[in-house]
Amino acid sequence: GGGDCWYWLYNGVIQSFGGDLIILSTEISKNILGIYYENGKSLTVDASIFDDNQIGYSSGISVRGYTINPRVVIINSSFGKNSSVSLSGVSEFINSGNRIIPPNTSESIRLYDSIFSTDLVLNPGLTFLIGNVSVDRGKTLTINAGSIVKFQSYINGRYPRLLIRGTMQVKGDSDNKVY
């Protein structure tokens, strides 16, 4: 509540500028962009499907925190062809139970230009692409077994970096590695 939200009919996209946005048990497919969320406080996506959002932006969910750094929760959701997640300017990110829709194998969550002021946990299910991400002092980045983490190529005029000012824990083992 509290922000403007409307459906952009030409692209079949949900756009929100400000406020809180909750998407539950929704299928968003065959669009230019699934969800565009800018300068809001909180975005929650649960038990939803993003598939074939491939024209132009190639993204299922795009979050931009230019003046407000939002909390983003993406859980129990499925991502198909060209429906990745792009998060920029995010202060908190919670993810679990997400999966790729076969035969697709390459969908990802792009994290860039973000300073995490809470603990950050990367869980298996989707590949994480890192670009210009920091974890604050006193906070922990945990990468759980089975997770895939890659560094994105040159983005926004900079090379990618992962700056850990707190603690980093990588929890892979010989049977369930972190890649």
Short mmCIF file of N, CA and C in Angstrom, two decimals:
data_model
loop_
_atom_site.label_atom_id
_atom_site.label_comp_id
_atom_site.label_asym_id
_atom_site.label_seq_id
_atom_site.Cartn_x
_atom_site.Cartn_y
_atom_site.Cartn_z
N GLY A 1 0.75 -1.18 0.00
CA GLY A 1 0.00 0.00 0.00
C GLY A 1 0.80 1.27 0.00
N GLY A 2 0.17 2.27 -0.55
CA GLY A 2 0.70 3.60 -0.48
C GLY A 2 1.35 4.09 -1.75
N GLY A 3 1.65 3.23 -2.71
CA GLY A 3 2.30 3.66 -3.94
C GLY A 3 1.38 3.51 -5.12
N ASP A 4 1.82 4.00 -6.26
CA ASP A 4 1.05 3.86 -7.48
C ASP A 4 1.36 2.50 -8.09
N CYS A 5 0.36 1.81 -8.56
CA CYS A 5 0.55 0.53 -9.22
C CYS A 5 -0.44 0.45 -10.36
N TRP A 6 0.02 0.01 -11.54
CA TRP A 6 -0.89 -0.14 -12.65
C TRP A 6 -0.39 -1.24 -13.57
N TYR A 7 -1.28 -1.68 -14.45
CA TYR A 7 -0.90 -2.68 -15.44
C TYR A 7 -0.57 -1.96 -16.74
N TRP A 8 0.60 -2.22 -17.28
CA TRP A 8 1.02 -1.64 -18.54
C TRP A 8 0.57 -2.62 -19.61
N LEU A 9 -0.57 -2.35 -20.19
CA LEU A 9 -1.24 -3.31 -21.05
C LEU A 9 -0.44 -3.65 -22.29
N TYR A 10 0.28 -2.68 -22.85
CA TYR A 10 1.05 -2.95 -24.06
C TYR A 10 2.06 -4.07 -23.82
N ASN A 11 2.71 -4.07 -22.68
CA ASN A 11 3.71 -5.07 -22.40
C ASN A 11 3.20 -6.19 -21.51
N GLY A 12 2.00 -6.08 -20.97
CA GLY A 12 1.49 -7.10 -20.08
C GLY A 12 2.27 -7.17 -18.79
N VAL A 13 2.77 -6.04 -18.32
CA VAL A 13 3.68 -6.00 -17.19
C VAL A 13 3.00 -5.34 -15.99
N ILE A 14 3.41 -5.74 -14.80
CA ILE A 14 2.98 -5.05 -13.58
C ILE A 14 4.09 -4.08 -13.23
N GLN A 15 3.75 -2.81 -13.12
CA GLN A 15 4.73 -1.80 -12.72
C GLN A 15 4.29 -1.19 -11.40
N SER A 16 5.23 -0.94 -10.52
CA SER A 16 4.93 -0.30 -9.26
C SER A 16 6.04 0.67 -8.93
N PHE A 17 5.65 1.88 -8.57
CA PHE A 17 6.59 2.91 -8.17
C PHE A 17 6.23 3.32 -6.75
N GLY A 18 6.92 2.74 -5.77
CA GLY A 18 6.66 3.04 -4.38
C GLY A 18 5.72 2.03 -3.74
N GLY A 19 5.61 2.11 -2.43
CA GLY A 19 4.70 1.25 -1.68
C GLY A 19 5.19 -0.17 -1.57
N ASP A 20 4.28 -1.07 -1.23
CA ASP A 20 4.56 -2.50 -1.11
C ASP A 20 3.83 -3.23 -2.22
N LEU A 21 4.43 -4.28 -2.75
CA LEU A 21 3.80 -5.06 -3.80
C LEU A 21 3.92 -6.53 -3.43
N ILE A 22 2.79 -7.24 -3.45
CA ILE A 22 2.76 -8.67 -3.14
C ILE A 22 2.14 -9.40 -4.32
N ILE A 23 2.88 -10.40 -4.84
CA ILE A 23 2.41 -11.23 -5.95
C ILE A 23 2.32 -12.66 -5.43
N LEU A 24 1.12 -13.23 -5.39
CA LEU A 24 0.91 -14.58 -4.88
C LEU A 24 0.25 -15.45 -5.93
N SER A 25 0.79 -16.64 -6.15
CA SER A 25 0.18 -17.65 -7.02
C SER A 25 -0.28 -17.06 -8.35
N THR A 26 0.65 -16.42 -9.05
CA THR A 26 0.34 -15.73 -10.30
C THR A 26 1.25 -16.24 -11.41
N GLU A 27 0.72 -16.36 -12.62
CA GLU A 27 1.55 -16.70 -13.76
C GLU A 27 1.71 -15.46 -14.63
N ILE A 28 2.96 -15.12 -14.91
CA ILE A 28 3.27 -13.98 -15.77
C ILE A 28 4.14 -14.50 -16.90
N SER A 29 3.59 -14.49 -18.12
CA SER A 29 4.32 -15.07 -19.25
C SER A 29 4.03 -14.31 -20.54
N LYS A 30 4.97 -14.49 -21.49
CA LYS A 30 4.89 -13.92 -22.84
C LYS A 30 4.76 -12.40 -22.83
N ASN A 31 5.62 -11.76 -22.06
CA ASN A 31 5.67 -10.30 -21.98
C ASN A 31 7.07 -9.80 -22.27
N ILE A 32 7.18 -8.50 -22.43
CA ILE A 32 8.50 -7.88 -22.53
C ILE A 32 9.20 -7.99 -21.18
N LEU A 33 8.48 -7.72 -20.13
CA LEU A 33 9.00 -7.72 -18.77
C LEU A 33 7.88 -8.13 -17.85
N GLY A 34 8.15 -9.03 -16.92
CA GLY A 34 7.10 -9.51 -16.02
C GLY A 34 6.69 -8.47 -14.99
N ILE A 35 7.59 -8.12 -14.07
CA ILE A 35 7.33 -7.14 -13.02
C ILE A 35 8.44 -6.10 -13.04
N TYR A 36 8.07 -4.82 -13.02
CA TYR A 36 9.04 -3.75 -12.85
C TYR A 36 8.67 -3.03 -11.56
N TYR A 37 9.60 -3.00 -10.60
CA TYR A 37 9.34 -2.45 -9.27
C TYR A 37 10.44 -1.45 -8.94
N GLU A 38 10.06 -0.19 -8.72
CA GLU A 38 11.05 0.86 -8.51
C GLU A 38 10.74 1.66 -7.26
N ASN A 39 11.77 1.84 -6.41
CA ASN A 39 11.72 2.71 -5.23
C ASN A 39 10.58 2.41 -4.27
N GLY A 40 10.24 1.14 -4.14
CA GLY A 40 9.24 0.74 -3.16
C GLY A 40 9.91 0.21 -1.91
N LYS A 41 9.11 -0.07 -0.89
CA LYS A 41 9.65 -0.57 0.37
C LYS A 41 9.83 -2.07 0.38
N SER A 42 8.88 -2.80 -0.25
CA SER A 42 8.90 -4.24 -0.13
C SER A 42 8.22 -4.91 -1.32
N LEU A 43 8.90 -5.90 -1.91
CA LEU A 43 8.32 -6.73 -2.97
C LEU A 43 8.37 -8.16 -2.49
N THR A 44 7.20 -8.83 -2.50
CA THR A 44 7.12 -10.25 -2.14
C THR A 44 6.51 -11.00 -3.30
N VAL A 45 7.20 -12.06 -3.75
CA VAL A 45 6.69 -12.94 -4.80
C VAL A 45 6.71 -14.35 -4.23
N ASP A 46 5.55 -15.01 -4.22
CA ASP A 46 5.45 -16.35 -3.65
C ASP A 46 4.60 -17.24 -4.56
N ALA A 47 5.09 -18.44 -4.82
CA ALA A 47 4.35 -19.47 -5.56
C ALA A 47 3.86 -18.97 -6.92
N SER A 48 4.73 -18.28 -7.64
CA SER A 48 4.35 -17.71 -8.93
C SER A 48 5.22 -18.29 -10.04
N ILE A 49 4.77 -18.14 -11.29
CA ILE A 49 5.46 -18.67 -12.45
C ILE A 49 5.78 -17.52 -13.40
N PHE A 50 7.04 -17.47 -13.86
CA PHE A 50 7.49 -16.49 -14.84
C PHE A 50 8.06 -17.27 -16.01
N ASP A 51 7.50 -17.08 -17.21
CA ASP A 51 7.95 -17.87 -18.35
C ASP A 51 7.81 -17.07 -19.64
N ASP A 52 8.82 -17.16 -20.49
CA ASP A 52 8.81 -16.59 -21.83
C ASP A 52 8.59 -15.08 -21.84
N ASN A 53 9.21 -14.37 -20.91
CA ASN A 53 9.20 -12.91 -20.90
C ASN A 53 10.47 -12.46 -21.60
N GLN A 54 10.43 -12.46 -22.95
CA GLN A 54 11.68 -12.44 -23.68
C GLN A 54 11.89 -11.29 -24.64
N ILE A 55 10.95 -10.45 -24.85
CA ILE A 55 11.15 -9.40 -25.84
C ILE A 55 11.81 -8.21 -25.16
N GLY A 56 12.92 -7.75 -25.66
CA GLY A 56 13.56 -6.55 -25.11
C GLY A 56 14.34 -6.83 -23.85
N TYR A 57 13.73 -6.62 -22.69
CA TYR A 57 14.45 -6.68 -21.42
C TYR A 57 14.82 -8.09 -20.97
N SER A 58 14.11 -9.10 -21.43
CA SER A 58 14.39 -10.49 -21.07
C SER A 58 14.43 -10.69 -19.57
N SER A 59 13.40 -10.27 -18.88
CA SER A 59 13.42 -10.38 -17.44
C SER A 59 12.03 -10.70 -16.90
N GLY A 60 11.98 -11.60 -15.95
CA GLY A 60 10.73 -11.89 -15.28
C GLY A 60 10.43 -10.87 -14.20
N ILE A 61 11.47 -10.48 -13.45
CA ILE A 61 11.32 -9.49 -12.38
C ILE A 61 12.50 -8.53 -12.45
N SER A 62 12.22 -7.23 -12.43
CA SER A 62 13.27 -6.22 -12.42
C SER A 62 12.98 -5.26 -11.27
N VAL A 63 13.93 -5.13 -10.34
CA VAL A 63 13.77 -4.26 -9.18
C VAL A 63 14.88 -3.22 -9.22
N ARG A 64 14.50 -1.95 -9.05
CA ARG A 64 15.45 -0.84 -9.03
C ARG A 64 15.20 0.00 -7.78
N GLY A 65 16.20 0.05 -6.92
CA GLY A 65 16.12 0.88 -5.73
C GLY A 65 16.99 2.11 -5.91
N TYR A 66 16.46 3.14 -6.52
CA TYR A 66 17.25 4.36 -6.78
C TYR A 66 17.30 5.27 -5.56
N THR A 67 16.16 5.52 -4.93
CA THR A 67 16.13 6.39 -3.76
C THR A 67 15.73 5.65 -2.50
N ILE A 68 15.05 4.52 -2.64
CA ILE A 68 14.69 3.66 -1.53
C ILE A 68 15.26 2.29 -1.84
N ASN A 69 15.93 1.68 -0.87
CA ASN A 69 16.50 0.35 -1.07
C ASN A 69 15.56 -0.69 -0.51
N PRO A 70 14.83 -1.39 -1.38
CA PRO A 70 13.74 -2.25 -0.92
C PRO A 70 14.20 -3.59 -0.35
N ARG A 71 13.26 -4.20 0.35
CA ARG A 71 13.35 -5.59 0.81
C ARG A 71 12.67 -6.42 -0.28
N VAL A 72 13.35 -7.48 -0.74
CA VAL A 72 12.80 -8.33 -1.79
C VAL A 72 12.76 -9.77 -1.29
N VAL A 73 11.57 -10.39 -1.41
CA VAL A 73 11.38 -11.79 -1.03
C VAL A 73 10.87 -12.52 -2.26
N ILE A 74 11.61 -13.53 -2.73
CA ILE A 74 11.18 -14.35 -3.86
C ILE A 74 11.31 -15.80 -3.41
N ILE A 75 10.15 -16.45 -3.21
CA ILE A 75 10.16 -17.82 -2.69
C ILE A 75 9.19 -18.70 -3.48
N ASN A 76 9.53 -19.98 -3.53
CA ASN A 76 8.65 -21.01 -4.10
C ASN A 76 8.14 -20.68 -5.49
N SER A 77 8.94 -20.02 -6.30
CA SER A 77 8.50 -19.61 -7.62
C SER A 77 9.32 -20.31 -8.70
N SER A 78 8.77 -20.35 -9.92
CA SER A 78 9.39 -21.04 -11.04
C SER A 78 9.71 -20.06 -12.16
N PHE A 79 10.87 -20.28 -12.80
CA PHE A 79 11.34 -19.38 -13.84
C PHE A 79 11.67 -20.17 -15.09
N GLY A 80 11.05 -19.80 -16.20
CA GLY A 80 11.26 -20.47 -17.48
C GLY A 80 12.08 -19.61 -18.41
N LYS A 81 11.89 -19.84 -19.68
CA LYS A 81 12.64 -19.19 -20.75
C LYS A 81 12.68 -17.67 -20.60
N ASN A 82 13.90 -17.11 -20.58
CA ASN A 82 14.11 -15.66 -20.57
C ASN A 82 13.33 -14.93 -19.48
N SER A 83 13.30 -15.49 -18.31
CA SER A 83 12.55 -14.88 -17.21
C SER A 83 13.41 -14.78 -15.97
N SER A 84 14.57 -14.17 -16.11
CA SER A 84 15.49 -14.02 -15.00
C SER A 84 15.01 -12.93 -14.05
N VAL A 85 15.75 -12.77 -12.96
CA VAL A 85 15.45 -11.76 -11.95
C VAL A 85 16.63 -10.80 -11.92
N SER A 86 16.36 -9.50 -11.95
CA SER A 86 17.39 -8.48 -11.93
C SER A 86 17.15 -7.56 -10.74
N LEU A 87 18.08 -7.52 -9.78
CA LEU A 87 17.91 -6.73 -8.56
C LEU A 87 19.04 -5.72 -8.44
N SER A 88 18.68 -4.45 -8.34
CA SER A 88 19.67 -3.38 -8.21
C SER A 88 19.22 -2.43 -7.10
N GLY A 89 20.15 -2.05 -6.23
CA GLY A 89 19.83 -1.13 -5.16
C GLY A 89 18.99 -1.76 -4.06
N VAL A 90 19.15 -3.06 -3.84
CA VAL A 90 18.37 -3.80 -2.86
C VAL A 90 19.14 -3.87 -1.55
N SER A 91 18.44 -3.74 -0.41
CA SER A 91 19.11 -3.79 0.89
C SER A 91 18.92 -5.13 1.59
N GLU A 92 17.87 -5.87 1.22
CA GLU A 92 17.61 -7.18 1.82
C GLU A 92 16.99 -8.09 0.76
N PHE A 93 17.48 -9.34 0.70
CA PHE A 93 16.97 -10.29 -0.29
C PHE A 93 16.81 -11.65 0.36
N ILE A 94 15.60 -12.18 0.32
CA ILE A 94 15.29 -13.50 0.87
C ILE A 94 14.84 -14.37 -0.29
N ASN A 95 15.41 -15.57 -0.41
CA ASN A 95 15.06 -16.48 -1.50
C ASN A 95 15.13 -17.92 -1.03
N SER A 96 14.17 -18.72 -1.45
CA SER A 96 14.22 -20.17 -1.19
C SER A 96 13.13 -20.86 -1.98
N GLY A 97 13.38 -22.11 -2.31
CA GLY A 97 12.38 -22.92 -2.98
C GLY A 97 12.12 -22.54 -4.43
N ASN A 98 12.96 -21.71 -5.03
CA ASN A 98 12.78 -21.33 -6.43
C ASN A 98 13.37 -22.39 -7.34
N ARG A 99 12.84 -22.48 -8.57
CA ARG A 99 13.34 -23.51 -9.48
C ARG A 99 13.26 -23.05 -10.92
N ILE A 100 14.02 -23.72 -11.76
CA ILE A 100 14.00 -23.48 -13.20
C ILE A 100 13.01 -24.46 -13.83
N ILE A 101 12.23 -23.97 -14.80
CA ILE A 101 11.29 -24.82 -15.52
C ILE A 101 12.06 -25.50 -16.66
N PRO A 102 12.15 -26.85 -16.67
CA PRO A 102 12.83 -27.55 -17.77
C PRO A 102 12.12 -27.30 -19.09
N PRO A 103 12.80 -27.33 -20.23
CA PRO A 103 14.20 -27.73 -20.39
C PRO A 103 15.17 -26.59 -20.17
N ASN A 104 14.70 -25.45 -19.76
CA ASN A 104 15.57 -24.30 -19.53
C ASN A 104 16.61 -24.64 -18.46
N THR A 105 17.82 -24.12 -18.60
CA THR A 105 18.85 -24.39 -17.60
C THR A 105 19.64 -23.15 -17.21
N SER A 106 19.27 -21.98 -17.72
CA SER A 106 20.18 -20.84 -17.56
C SER A 106 19.58 -19.63 -16.85
N GLU A 107 18.40 -19.70 -16.31
CA GLU A 107 17.84 -18.51 -15.68
C GLU A 107 18.59 -18.17 -14.40
N SER A 108 18.64 -16.89 -14.10
CA SER A 108 19.50 -16.42 -13.02
C SER A 108 18.84 -15.30 -12.23
N ILE A 109 19.46 -15.04 -11.09
CA ILE A 109 19.15 -13.86 -10.29
C ILE A 109 20.39 -12.98 -10.36
N ARG A 110 20.24 -11.80 -10.97
CA ARG A 110 21.35 -10.84 -11.08
C ARG A 110 21.28 -9.89 -9.89
N LEU A 111 22.34 -9.85 -9.11
CA LEU A 111 22.44 -8.93 -7.98
C LEU A 111 23.53 -7.92 -8.31
N TYR A 112 23.17 -6.64 -8.39
CA TYR A 112 24.19 -5.63 -8.67
C TYR A 112 23.82 -4.28 -8.07
N ASP A 113 24.86 -3.46 -7.89
CA ASP A 113 24.72 -2.13 -7.30
C ASP A 113 23.88 -2.16 -6.03
N SER A 114 24.18 -3.13 -5.15
CA SER A 114 23.42 -3.30 -3.92
C SER A 114 24.36 -3.41 -2.73
N ILE A 115 23.95 -2.79 -1.61
CA ILE A 115 24.64 -2.92 -0.34
C ILE A 115 23.67 -3.59 0.61
N PHE A 116 23.98 -4.81 1.02
CA PHE A 116 23.08 -5.57 1.88
C PHE A 116 23.34 -5.22 3.33
N SER A 117 22.31 -4.68 3.98
CA SER A 117 22.41 -4.26 5.38
C SER A 117 21.83 -5.32 6.31
N THR A 118 21.47 -6.48 5.76
CA THR A 118 21.02 -7.63 6.53
C THR A 118 21.82 -8.84 6.05
N ASP A 119 21.73 -9.94 6.77
CA ASP A 119 22.38 -11.17 6.31
C ASP A 119 21.80 -11.55 4.96
N LEU A 120 22.64 -12.11 4.10
CA LEU A 120 22.23 -12.52 2.76
C LEU A 120 22.55 -14.00 2.61
N VAL A 121 21.53 -14.79 2.22
CA VAL A 121 21.70 -16.23 2.02
C VAL A 121 21.37 -16.54 0.57
N LEU A 122 22.31 -17.19 -0.13
CA LEU A 122 22.09 -17.63 -1.50
C LEU A 122 21.79 -19.12 -1.47
N ASN A 123 20.58 -19.48 -1.94
CA ASN A 123 20.12 -20.86 -1.91
C ASN A 123 20.12 -21.45 -3.31
N PRO A 124 20.24 -22.78 -3.44
CA PRO A 124 20.22 -23.40 -4.76
C PRO A 124 18.86 -23.26 -5.43
N GLY A 125 18.87 -23.42 -6.74
CA GLY A 125 17.63 -23.35 -7.52
C GLY A 125 17.83 -22.53 -8.78
N LEU A 126 18.41 -21.34 -8.64
CA LEU A 126 18.74 -20.48 -9.77
C LEU A 126 20.20 -20.07 -9.63
N THR A 127 20.83 -19.72 -10.75
CA THR A 127 22.20 -19.23 -10.73
C THR A 127 22.20 -17.77 -10.28
N PHE A 128 23.18 -17.40 -9.46
CA PHE A 128 23.33 -16.01 -9.03
C PHE A 128 24.46 -15.37 -9.81
N LEU A 129 24.17 -14.22 -10.44
CA LEU A 129 25.18 -13.43 -11.14
C LEU A 129 25.46 -12.20 -10.30
N ILE A 130 26.71 -12.02 -9.89
CA ILE A 130 27.09 -10.94 -8.98
C ILE A 130 27.78 -9.83 -9.76
N GLY A 131 27.39 -8.60 -9.46
CA GLY A 131 28.04 -7.42 -10.00
C GLY A 131 27.93 -6.27 -9.03
N ASN A 132 29.02 -5.82 -8.44
CA ASN A 132 29.04 -4.66 -7.54
C ASN A 132 28.10 -4.84 -6.35
N VAL A 133 28.40 -5.83 -5.53
CA VAL A 133 27.60 -6.16 -4.36
C VAL A 133 28.46 -6.06 -3.11
N SER A 134 27.91 -5.47 -2.05
CA SER A 134 28.60 -5.37 -0.76
C SER A 134 27.72 -5.94 0.34
N VAL A 135 28.37 -6.56 1.31
CA VAL A 135 27.69 -7.03 2.52
C VAL A 135 28.27 -6.23 3.67
N ASP A 136 27.40 -5.53 4.41
CA ASP A 136 27.83 -4.62 5.48
C ASP A 136 28.56 -5.31 6.63
N ARG A 137 29.26 -4.50 7.41
CA ARG A 137 29.94 -4.96 8.62
C ARG A 137 28.91 -5.60 9.56
N GLY A 138 29.34 -6.68 10.19
CA GLY A 138 28.46 -7.34 11.15
C GLY A 138 27.41 -8.23 10.50
N LYS A 139 27.37 -8.31 9.17
CA LYS A 139 26.41 -9.13 8.44
C LYS A 139 27.14 -10.29 7.77
N THR A 140 26.38 -11.32 7.39
CA THR A 140 26.97 -12.53 6.84
C THR A 140 26.37 -12.86 5.49
N LEU A 141 27.24 -13.19 4.54
CA LEU A 141 26.83 -13.78 3.27
C LEU A 141 27.04 -15.28 3.41
N THR A 142 25.94 -16.04 3.27
CA THR A 142 26.00 -17.50 3.33
C THR A 142 25.64 -18.04 1.95
N ILE A 143 26.51 -18.88 1.40
CA ILE A 143 26.24 -19.54 0.13
C ILE A 143 26.04 -21.02 0.44
N ASN A 144 24.79 -21.48 0.32
CA ASN A 144 24.46 -22.85 0.70
C ASN A 144 24.87 -23.86 -0.36
N ALA A 145 25.05 -25.10 0.08
CA ALA A 145 25.43 -26.20 -0.79
C ALA A 145 24.48 -26.30 -1.98
N GLY A 146 25.04 -26.55 -3.15
CA GLY A 146 24.25 -26.68 -4.36
C GLY A 146 24.02 -25.38 -5.10
N SER A 147 24.43 -24.27 -4.51
CA SER A 147 24.26 -22.96 -5.15
C SER A 147 25.29 -22.77 -6.26
N ILE A 148 24.92 -21.98 -7.27
CA ILE A 148 25.83 -21.62 -8.36
C ILE A 148 25.96 -20.10 -8.33
N VAL A 149 27.19 -19.61 -8.18
CA VAL A 149 27.45 -18.17 -8.10
C VAL A 149 28.49 -17.82 -9.16
N LYS A 150 28.17 -16.84 -9.99
CA LYS A 150 29.08 -16.38 -11.04
C LYS A 150 29.21 -14.86 -10.96
N PHE A 151 30.30 -14.35 -11.51
CA PHE A 151 30.46 -12.91 -11.59
C PHE A 151 30.04 -12.45 -12.97
N GLN A 152 29.20 -11.42 -12.98
CA GLN A 152 28.72 -10.86 -14.24
C GLN A 152 29.84 -10.09 -14.91
N SER A 153 29.79 -10.02 -16.23
CA SER A 153 30.80 -9.25 -16.94
C SER A 153 30.60 -7.76 -16.69
N TYR A 154 31.41 -6.96 -17.27
CA TYR A 154 31.39 -5.50 -17.18
C TYR A 154 29.95 -4.97 -17.20
N ILE A 155 29.54 -4.20 -16.18
CA ILE A 155 28.17 -3.70 -16.09
C ILE A 155 28.17 -2.28 -15.53
N ASN A 156 27.34 -1.44 -16.10
CA ASN A 156 27.19 -0.05 -15.64
C ASN A 156 28.54 0.66 -15.52
N GLY A 157 29.43 0.42 -16.47
CA GLY A 157 30.70 1.12 -16.48
C GLY A 157 31.72 0.60 -15.47
N ARG A 158 31.46 -0.55 -14.86
CA ARG A 158 32.38 -1.09 -13.85
C ARG A 158 32.53 -2.60 -14.03
N TYR A 159 33.67 -3.09 -13.52
CA TYR A 159 33.84 -4.52 -13.45
C TYR A 159 33.14 -5.01 -12.19
N PRO A 160 32.67 -6.24 -12.17
CA PRO A 160 31.94 -6.73 -11.00
C PRO A 160 32.85 -6.91 -9.79
N ARG A 161 32.24 -6.83 -8.62
CA ARG A 161 32.99 -7.07 -7.38
C ARG A 161 32.02 -7.55 -6.31
N LEU A 162 32.57 -8.31 -5.40
CA LEU A 162 31.85 -8.75 -4.22
C LEU A 162 32.68 -8.30 -3.03
N LEU A 163 32.18 -7.32 -2.29
CA LEU A 163 32.90 -6.75 -1.16
C LEU A 163 32.24 -7.24 0.12
N ILE A 164 32.98 -8.02 0.90
CA ILE A 164 32.47 -8.55 2.16
C ILE A 164 33.11 -7.75 3.30
N ARG A 165 32.30 -6.93 3.95
CA ARG A 165 32.80 -6.17 5.10
C ARG A 165 32.52 -6.93 6.39
N GLY A 166 31.66 -7.93 6.31
CA GLY A 166 31.31 -8.77 7.46
C GLY A 166 31.94 -10.14 7.30
N THR A 167 31.09 -11.17 7.22
CA THR A 167 31.54 -12.56 7.17
C THR A 167 30.96 -13.25 5.94
N MET A 168 31.75 -14.19 5.38
CA MET A 168 31.25 -15.00 4.27
C MET A 168 31.41 -16.47 4.65
N GLN A 169 30.31 -17.24 4.49
CA GLN A 169 30.32 -18.68 4.76
C GLN A 169 29.90 -19.41 3.49
N VAL A 170 30.73 -20.36 3.05
CA VAL A 170 30.40 -21.18 1.90
C VAL A 170 30.21 -22.59 2.43
N LYS A 171 29.00 -23.16 2.24
CA LYS A 171 28.64 -24.40 2.91
C LYS A 171 28.56 -25.62 2.00
N GLY A 172 29.39 -25.66 0.96
CA GLY A 172 29.43 -26.83 0.11
C GLY A 172 30.24 -27.93 0.75
N ASP A 173 30.09 -29.15 0.22
CA ASP A 173 30.91 -30.28 0.64
C ASP A 173 31.16 -31.15 -0.58
N SER A 174 31.87 -32.26 -0.41
CA SER A 174 32.26 -33.09 -1.56
C SER A 174 31.05 -33.69 -2.28
N ASP A 175 29.94 -33.87 -1.59
CA ASP A 175 28.74 -34.45 -2.22
C ASP A 175 27.79 -33.39 -2.79
N ASN A 176 27.87 -32.17 -2.30
CA ASN A 176 26.96 -31.10 -2.72
C ASN A 176 27.74 -29.80 -2.75
N LYS A 177 28.38 -29.54 -3.87
CA LYS A 177 29.32 -28.43 -4.00
C LYS A 177 28.63 -27.10 -4.24
N VAL A 178 29.38 -26.04 -4.02
CA VAL A 178 29.01 -24.69 -4.46
C VAL A 178 29.84 -24.43 -5.71
N TYR A 179 29.20 -23.97 -6.76
CA TYR A 179 29.89 -23.70 -8.02
C TYR A 179 30.00 -22.23 -8.25
#
